[in-house]
Short mmCIF file of C-alpha atoms and ligand atoms in Angstrom, two decimals:
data_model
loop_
_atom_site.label_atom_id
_atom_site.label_comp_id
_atom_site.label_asym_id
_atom_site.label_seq_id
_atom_site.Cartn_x
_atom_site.Cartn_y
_atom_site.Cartn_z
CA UNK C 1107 145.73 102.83 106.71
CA UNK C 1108 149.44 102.07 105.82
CA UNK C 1109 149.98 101.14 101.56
CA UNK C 1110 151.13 97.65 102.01
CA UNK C 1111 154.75 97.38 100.67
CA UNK C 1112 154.17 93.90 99.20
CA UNK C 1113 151.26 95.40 97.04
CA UNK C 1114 153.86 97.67 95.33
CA UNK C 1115 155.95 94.57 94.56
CA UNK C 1116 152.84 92.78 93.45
CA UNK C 1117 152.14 95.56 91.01
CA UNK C 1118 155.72 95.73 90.01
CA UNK C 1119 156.26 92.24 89.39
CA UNK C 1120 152.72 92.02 87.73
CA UNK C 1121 153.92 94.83 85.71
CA UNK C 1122 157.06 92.81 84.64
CA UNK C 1123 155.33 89.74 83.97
CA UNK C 1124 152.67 91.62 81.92
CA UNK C 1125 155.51 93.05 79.23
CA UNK C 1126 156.76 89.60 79.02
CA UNK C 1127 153.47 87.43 78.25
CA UNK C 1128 151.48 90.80 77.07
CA UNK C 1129 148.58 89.83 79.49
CA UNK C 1130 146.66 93.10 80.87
CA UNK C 1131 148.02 95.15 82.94
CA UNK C 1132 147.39 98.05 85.81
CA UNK C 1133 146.87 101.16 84.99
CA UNK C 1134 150.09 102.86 86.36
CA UNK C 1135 146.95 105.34 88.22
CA UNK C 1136 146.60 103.16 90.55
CA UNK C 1137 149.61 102.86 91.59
CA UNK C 1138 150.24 106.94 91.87
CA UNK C 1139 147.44 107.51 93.52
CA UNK C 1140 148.50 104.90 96.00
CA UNK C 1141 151.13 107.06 96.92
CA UNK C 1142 150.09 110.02 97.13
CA UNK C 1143 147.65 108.11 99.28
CA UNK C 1144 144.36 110.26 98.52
CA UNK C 1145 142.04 108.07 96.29
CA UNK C 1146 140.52 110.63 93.25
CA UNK C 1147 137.46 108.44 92.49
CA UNK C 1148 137.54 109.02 88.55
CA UNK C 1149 136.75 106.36 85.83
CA UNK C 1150 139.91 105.60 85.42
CA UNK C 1151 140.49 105.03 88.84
CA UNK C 1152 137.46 102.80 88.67
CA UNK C 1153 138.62 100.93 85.67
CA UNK C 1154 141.82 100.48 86.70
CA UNK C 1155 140.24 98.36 89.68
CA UNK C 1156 138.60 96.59 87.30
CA UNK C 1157 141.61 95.44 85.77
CA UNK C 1158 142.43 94.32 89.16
CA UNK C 1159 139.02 92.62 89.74
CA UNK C 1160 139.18 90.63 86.08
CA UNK C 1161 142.59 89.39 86.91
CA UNK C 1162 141.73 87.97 90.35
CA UNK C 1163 138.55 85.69 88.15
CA UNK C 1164 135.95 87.81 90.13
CA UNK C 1165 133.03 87.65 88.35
CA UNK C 1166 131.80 91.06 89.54
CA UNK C 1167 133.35 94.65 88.36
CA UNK C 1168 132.73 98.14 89.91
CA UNK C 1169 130.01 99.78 88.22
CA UNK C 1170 129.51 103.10 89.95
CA UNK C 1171 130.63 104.95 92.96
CA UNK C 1172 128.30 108.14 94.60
CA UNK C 1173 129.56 110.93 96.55
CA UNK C 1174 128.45 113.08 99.11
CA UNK C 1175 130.58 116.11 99.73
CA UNK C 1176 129.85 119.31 102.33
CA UNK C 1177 126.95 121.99 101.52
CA UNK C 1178 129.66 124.74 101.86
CA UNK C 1179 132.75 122.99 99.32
CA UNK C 1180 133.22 123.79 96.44
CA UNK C 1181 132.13 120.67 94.62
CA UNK C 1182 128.74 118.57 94.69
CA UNK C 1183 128.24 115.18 95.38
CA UNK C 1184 128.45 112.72 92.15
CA UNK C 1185 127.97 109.33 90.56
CA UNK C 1186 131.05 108.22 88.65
CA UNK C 1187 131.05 105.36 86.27
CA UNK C 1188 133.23 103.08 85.41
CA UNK C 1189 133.69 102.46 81.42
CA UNK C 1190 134.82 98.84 82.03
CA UNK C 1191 131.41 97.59 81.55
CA UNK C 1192 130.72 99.69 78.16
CA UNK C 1193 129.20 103.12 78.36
CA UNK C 1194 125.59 101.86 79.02
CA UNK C 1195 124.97 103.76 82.43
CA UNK C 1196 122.27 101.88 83.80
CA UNK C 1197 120.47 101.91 87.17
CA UNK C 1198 121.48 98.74 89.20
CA UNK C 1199 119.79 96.88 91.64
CA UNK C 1200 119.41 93.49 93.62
CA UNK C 1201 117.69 90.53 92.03
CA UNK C 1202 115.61 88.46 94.02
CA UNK C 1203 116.60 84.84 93.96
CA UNK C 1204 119.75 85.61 93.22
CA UNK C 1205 121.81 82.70 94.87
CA UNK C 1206 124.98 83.86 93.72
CA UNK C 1207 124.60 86.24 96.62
CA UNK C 1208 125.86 83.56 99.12
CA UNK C 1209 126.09 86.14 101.45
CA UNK C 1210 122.38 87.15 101.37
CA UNK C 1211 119.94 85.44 103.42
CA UNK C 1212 116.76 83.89 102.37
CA UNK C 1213 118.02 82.50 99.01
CA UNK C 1214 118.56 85.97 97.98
CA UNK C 1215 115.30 87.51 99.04
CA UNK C 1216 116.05 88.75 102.09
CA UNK C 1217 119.07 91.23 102.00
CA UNK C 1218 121.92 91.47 104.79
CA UNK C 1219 124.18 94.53 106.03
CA UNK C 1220 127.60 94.33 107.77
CA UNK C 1221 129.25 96.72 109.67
CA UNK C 1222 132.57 96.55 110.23
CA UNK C 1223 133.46 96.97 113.96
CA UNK C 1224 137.55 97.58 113.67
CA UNK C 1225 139.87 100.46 114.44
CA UNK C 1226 138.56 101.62 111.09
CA UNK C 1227 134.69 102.33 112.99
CA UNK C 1228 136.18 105.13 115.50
CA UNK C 1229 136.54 108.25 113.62
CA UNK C 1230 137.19 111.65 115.27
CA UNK C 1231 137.76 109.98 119.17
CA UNK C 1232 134.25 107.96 118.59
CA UNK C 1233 134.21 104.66 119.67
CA UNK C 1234 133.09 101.15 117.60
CA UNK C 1235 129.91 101.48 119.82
CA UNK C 1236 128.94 104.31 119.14
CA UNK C 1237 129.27 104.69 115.49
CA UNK C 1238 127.86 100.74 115.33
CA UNK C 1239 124.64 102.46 117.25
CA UNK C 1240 124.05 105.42 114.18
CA UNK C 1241 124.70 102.68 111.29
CA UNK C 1242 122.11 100.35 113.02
CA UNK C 1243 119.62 103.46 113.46
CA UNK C 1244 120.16 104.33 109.69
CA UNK C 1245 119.55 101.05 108.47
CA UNK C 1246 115.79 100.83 110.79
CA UNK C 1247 115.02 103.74 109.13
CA UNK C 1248 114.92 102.59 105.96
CA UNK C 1249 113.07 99.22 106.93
CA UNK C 1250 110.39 101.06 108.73
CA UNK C 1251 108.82 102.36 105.53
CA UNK C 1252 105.82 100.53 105.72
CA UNK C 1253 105.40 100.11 101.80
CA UNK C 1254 108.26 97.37 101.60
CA UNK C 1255 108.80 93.75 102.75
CA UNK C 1256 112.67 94.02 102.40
CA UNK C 1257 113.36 92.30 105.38
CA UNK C 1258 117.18 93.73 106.00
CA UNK C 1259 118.89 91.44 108.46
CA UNK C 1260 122.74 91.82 109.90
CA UNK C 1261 125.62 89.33 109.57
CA UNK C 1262 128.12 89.20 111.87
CA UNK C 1263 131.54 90.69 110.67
CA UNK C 1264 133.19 88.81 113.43
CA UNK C 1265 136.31 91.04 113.15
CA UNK C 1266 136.96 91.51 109.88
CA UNK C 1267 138.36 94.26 108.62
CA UNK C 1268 135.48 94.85 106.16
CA UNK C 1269 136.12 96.06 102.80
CA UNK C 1270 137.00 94.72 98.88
CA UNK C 1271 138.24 97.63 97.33
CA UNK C 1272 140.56 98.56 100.31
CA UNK C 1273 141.68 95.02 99.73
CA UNK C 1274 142.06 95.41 96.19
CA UNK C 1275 144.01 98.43 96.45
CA UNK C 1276 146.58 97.03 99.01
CA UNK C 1277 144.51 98.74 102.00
CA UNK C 1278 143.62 97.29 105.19
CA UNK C 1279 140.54 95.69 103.85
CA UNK C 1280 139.34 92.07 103.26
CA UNK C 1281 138.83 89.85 100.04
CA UNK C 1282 135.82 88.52 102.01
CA UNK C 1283 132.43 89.57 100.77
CA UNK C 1284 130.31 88.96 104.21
CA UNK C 1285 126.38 91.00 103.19
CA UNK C 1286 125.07 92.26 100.56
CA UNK C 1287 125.92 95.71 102.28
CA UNK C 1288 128.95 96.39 103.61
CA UNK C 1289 129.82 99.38 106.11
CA UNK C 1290 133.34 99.30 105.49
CA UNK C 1291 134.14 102.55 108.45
CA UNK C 1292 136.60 105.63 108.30
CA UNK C 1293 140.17 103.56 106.89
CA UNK C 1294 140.09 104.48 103.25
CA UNK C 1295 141.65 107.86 102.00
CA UNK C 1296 138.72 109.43 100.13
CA UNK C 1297 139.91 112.96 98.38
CA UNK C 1298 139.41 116.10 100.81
CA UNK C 1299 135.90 117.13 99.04
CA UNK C 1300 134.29 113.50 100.05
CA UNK C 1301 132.46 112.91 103.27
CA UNK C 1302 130.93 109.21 102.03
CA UNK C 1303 131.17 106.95 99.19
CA UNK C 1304 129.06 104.10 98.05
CA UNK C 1305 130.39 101.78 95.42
CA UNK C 1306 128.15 99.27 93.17
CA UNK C 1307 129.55 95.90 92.26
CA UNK C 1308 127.91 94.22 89.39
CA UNK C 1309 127.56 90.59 88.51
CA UNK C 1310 129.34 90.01 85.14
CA UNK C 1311 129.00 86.54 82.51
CA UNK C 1312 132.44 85.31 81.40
CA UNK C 1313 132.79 87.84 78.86
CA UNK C 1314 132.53 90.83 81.31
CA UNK C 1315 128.99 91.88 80.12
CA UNK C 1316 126.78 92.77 82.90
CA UNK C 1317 124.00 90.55 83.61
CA UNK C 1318 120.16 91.18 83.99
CA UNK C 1319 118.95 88.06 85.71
CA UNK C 1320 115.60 89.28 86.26
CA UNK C 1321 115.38 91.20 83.20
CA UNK C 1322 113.86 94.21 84.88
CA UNK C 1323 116.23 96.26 82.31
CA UNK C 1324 118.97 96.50 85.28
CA UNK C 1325 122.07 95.51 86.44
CA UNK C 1326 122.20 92.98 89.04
CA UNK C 1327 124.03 94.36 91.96
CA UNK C 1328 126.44 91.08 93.87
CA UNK C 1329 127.01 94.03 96.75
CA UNK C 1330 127.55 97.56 97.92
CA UNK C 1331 130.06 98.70 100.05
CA UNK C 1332 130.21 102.46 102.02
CA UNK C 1333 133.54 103.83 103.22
CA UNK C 1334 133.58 107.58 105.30
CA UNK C 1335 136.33 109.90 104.83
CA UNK C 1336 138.15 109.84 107.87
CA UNK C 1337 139.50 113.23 108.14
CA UNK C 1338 136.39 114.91 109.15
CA UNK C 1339 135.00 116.04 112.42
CA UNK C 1340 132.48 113.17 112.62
CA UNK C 1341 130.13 113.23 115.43
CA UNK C 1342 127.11 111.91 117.23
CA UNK C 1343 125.82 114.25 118.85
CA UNK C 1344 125.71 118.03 118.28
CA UNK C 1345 126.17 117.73 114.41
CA UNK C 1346 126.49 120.75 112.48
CA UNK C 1347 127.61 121.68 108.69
CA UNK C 1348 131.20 121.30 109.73
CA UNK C 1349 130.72 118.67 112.50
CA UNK C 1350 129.70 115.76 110.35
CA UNK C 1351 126.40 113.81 112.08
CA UNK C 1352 127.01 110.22 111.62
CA UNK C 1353 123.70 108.83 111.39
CA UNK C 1354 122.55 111.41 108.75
CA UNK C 1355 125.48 110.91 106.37
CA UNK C 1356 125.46 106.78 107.09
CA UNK C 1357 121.17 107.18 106.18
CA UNK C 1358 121.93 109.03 102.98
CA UNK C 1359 125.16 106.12 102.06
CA UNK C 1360 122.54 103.25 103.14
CA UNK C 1361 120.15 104.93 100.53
CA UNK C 1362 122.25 104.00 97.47
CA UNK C 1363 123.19 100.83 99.45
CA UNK C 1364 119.23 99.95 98.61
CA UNK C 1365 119.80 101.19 94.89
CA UNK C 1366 118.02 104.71 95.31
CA UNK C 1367 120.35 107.63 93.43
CA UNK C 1368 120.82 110.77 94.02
CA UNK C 1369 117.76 113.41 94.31
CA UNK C 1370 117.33 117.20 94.23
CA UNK C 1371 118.69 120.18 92.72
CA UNK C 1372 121.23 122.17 94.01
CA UNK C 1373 121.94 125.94 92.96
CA UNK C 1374 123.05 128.87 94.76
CA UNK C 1375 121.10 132.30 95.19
CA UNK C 1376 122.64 135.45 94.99
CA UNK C 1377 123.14 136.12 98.79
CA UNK C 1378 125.53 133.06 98.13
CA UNK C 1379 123.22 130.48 99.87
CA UNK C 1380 123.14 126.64 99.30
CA UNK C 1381 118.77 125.87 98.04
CA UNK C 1382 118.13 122.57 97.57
CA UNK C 1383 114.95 121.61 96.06
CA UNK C 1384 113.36 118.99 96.89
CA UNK C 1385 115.31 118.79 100.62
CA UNK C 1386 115.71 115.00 100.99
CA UNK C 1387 118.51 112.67 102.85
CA UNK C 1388 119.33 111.88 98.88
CA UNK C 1389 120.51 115.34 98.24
CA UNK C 1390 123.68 114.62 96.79
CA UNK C 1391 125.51 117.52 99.61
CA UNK C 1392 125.34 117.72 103.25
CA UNK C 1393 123.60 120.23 104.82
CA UNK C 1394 123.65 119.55 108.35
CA UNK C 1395 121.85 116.90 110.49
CA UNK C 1396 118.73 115.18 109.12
CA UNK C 1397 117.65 111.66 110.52
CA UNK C 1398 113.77 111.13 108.94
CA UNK C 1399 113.42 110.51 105.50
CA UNK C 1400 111.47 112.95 104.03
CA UNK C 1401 108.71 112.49 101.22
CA UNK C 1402 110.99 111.70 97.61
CA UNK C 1403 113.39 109.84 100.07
CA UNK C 1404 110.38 107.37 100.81
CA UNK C 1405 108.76 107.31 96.89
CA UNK C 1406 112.32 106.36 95.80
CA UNK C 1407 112.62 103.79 98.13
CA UNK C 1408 108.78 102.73 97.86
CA UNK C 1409 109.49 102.51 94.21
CA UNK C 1410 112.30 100.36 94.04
CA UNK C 1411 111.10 97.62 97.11
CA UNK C 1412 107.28 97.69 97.13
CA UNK C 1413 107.38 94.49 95.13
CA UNK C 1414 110.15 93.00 96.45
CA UNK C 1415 110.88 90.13 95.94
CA UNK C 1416 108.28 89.45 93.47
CA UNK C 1417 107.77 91.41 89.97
ZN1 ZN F 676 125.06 110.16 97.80
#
C-alpha cells in the first residue's frame, strides 16, 4: 500500500531527463494523485499510464477501465476510456490463437485466471482462504454456462504480488503478467465511490494502433486485471447493501474479465428507490448479494463464447 519513494525519484529524474532530450513525459496527474493516494480513474489518469506503458516498450496500452459503485452512492458504475489509442471506443475481446498471450494456455484457446493470494487478498479481517474460495466460485459460475467451450483454467501466482498497473504506478504490484485474468485483491486505492474495477489491456503494433488479429471488428485484449477497493466492509457471509458480498461483486468483475459490459438501466422512482431493469450481475451498481447469473448475464456471455475458439 505504501507510494514507493524511489518511484517519485524515477518520475522526477524522468521528468528532468525529459526537458533535456524532449522525449515524452508523465503527466504531472499521476504523480498528484499518487499522493493524495486515492486513484480518480479518469482518461487522463488512464493516459497518463499509457505514457508510462509506451516508455517501458510494452506493446499493450490500457484501453478501458469499468466500475461498480454502491446502489445507495451517489454515482453509478462506468466505463472510462482511455484516448491514448484514438477515440474509436470499441468493444474488446480475446483472440483465439493468439500466442502472444504466453500466459494463456492452449496456444491461446484456452484462457487462464490468477488470483493473487498476498496480504492484498484479506480485506475487512478475511483471510487469503477465504476470499481465494468466492473468486474460485465466481469464476465456475461463469464456466458452467453450458453454451460455451471456454475452458478457464488457473495458474499458479506462486506469491506474487499480482498486479501491472499497481506496478506501474509505484504500488505494491508486479511487472509480471501471469493469466490472461488477473485478480489483483484489496491493495490499490480506488476513489471512495468504487467497490471494483476491471481494466482492459490491448495489444498494440509498433505505432500504438490497436490490433484486430482476428478481424472480428475488435480489439484484441493481451489481459484483464480486477482490483477491490479496500476500504469497504467486504464479507462472505451475511452480505448486505453496505456489507459488500465478495463473491457477487468478484462474479460481476469476472464478467468484464470475459469481455461482457455493462447491462441494465438504472433510474430512481419517486419514493427515492434504486429500479434496475433488467436485474442482472452486469448491472453496473451493487444492490446487495446475487450469486446466479440471471438471463441477459448468460445471453451476453453466450454471445461472446458460444463459438469460441472458432469463428
Ligand atoms: Zn462493472
Amino acid at each position: 500500500m505504501k507510494l514507493k519513494l524511489f518511484f517519485l525519484m524515477a518520475l522526477l529524474f524522468v521528468g528532468v531527463i525529459g526537458c533535456v532530450e524532449e522525449t515524452v513525459q508523465p503527466e504531472p496527474l499521476s504523480l498528484k494523485s499518487a499522493q493524495a493516494n486515492v486513484v480518480q480513474l479518469t482518461p487522463e489518469f488512464l493516459d497518463a499510464m499509457n505514457l508510462l506503458i509506451d516508455e517501458r516498450g510494452d506493446k499493450f496500452r490500457i484501453a478501458m477501465v469499468e466500475t461498480i459503485t454502491k446502489g445507495n452512492s451517489d454515482e453509478i458504475g462506468q466505463t472510462i476510456y482511455s484516448k491514448f489509442v484514438g477515440n474509436k471506443q470499441l468493444d474488446s475481446d480475446f483472440a483465439p490463437n493468439d500466442t502472444w498471450r504466453s500466459w494463456s494456455a492452449d496456444n491461446g484457446n484456452s484462457i487462464t485466471y490468477a488470483i493473487d493470494m498476498t496480504e492484498d487478498a484479506e480485506p475487512s479481517g478475511l483471510t487469503a482462504e477465504e476470499t481465494e474460495a468466492a473468486i474460485v466460485n465466481a469464476f465456475n459460475t461463469w464456466d458452467a454456462v453450458n453454451c460455451s467451450d471456454l475452458g478457464l483454467t488457473r495458474n499458479p501466482a506462486e506469491g506474487i504480488d499480482l498486479g501491472y498497473l499497481a506496478f506501474l504506478y509505484g504500488m505494491d504490484g508486479s511487472e509480471e503478467i501471469v493469466a490472461d485474468v488477473m485478480q489483483c485483491g484489496w491493495g490499490f486505492p480506488l476513489d471512495a465511490q468504487t467497490i471494483g474495477a476491471t481494466f482492459t489491456f490491448i495489444w498494440v503494433d509498433d505505432t500504438g494502433e490497436p490490433l484486430d488479429m482476428d478481424g472480428d471488428g475488435k480489439n484484441d485484449v493481451a489481459f484483464r486485471e480486477t482490483y477491490y477497493n479496500p476500504i469497504f466492509n467486504w464479507v462472505v457471509e451475511g452480505g448486505s447493501l453496505d456489507n459488500i458480498d465478495v463473491q457477487t461483486i468478484t462474479t460481476h468483475e469476472i464478467g468484464h474479465c470475459l469481455s461482457q459490459a455493462h447491462f441494465g438501466m438504472i433510474s430512481i422512482n419517486k419514493a427515492g428507490k434504486v429500479i434496475v431493469a433488467p436485474r442482472a450481475l452486469m448491472n453496473s451498481i451493487y444492490l446487495g448479494p446475487l450469486h446466479e447469473l440471471l438471463g441477459t448475464d448468460k445471453a451476453g456471455h453466450c454471445s461472446i463464447w458460444d463459438e469460441w475458439p472458432l469463428y
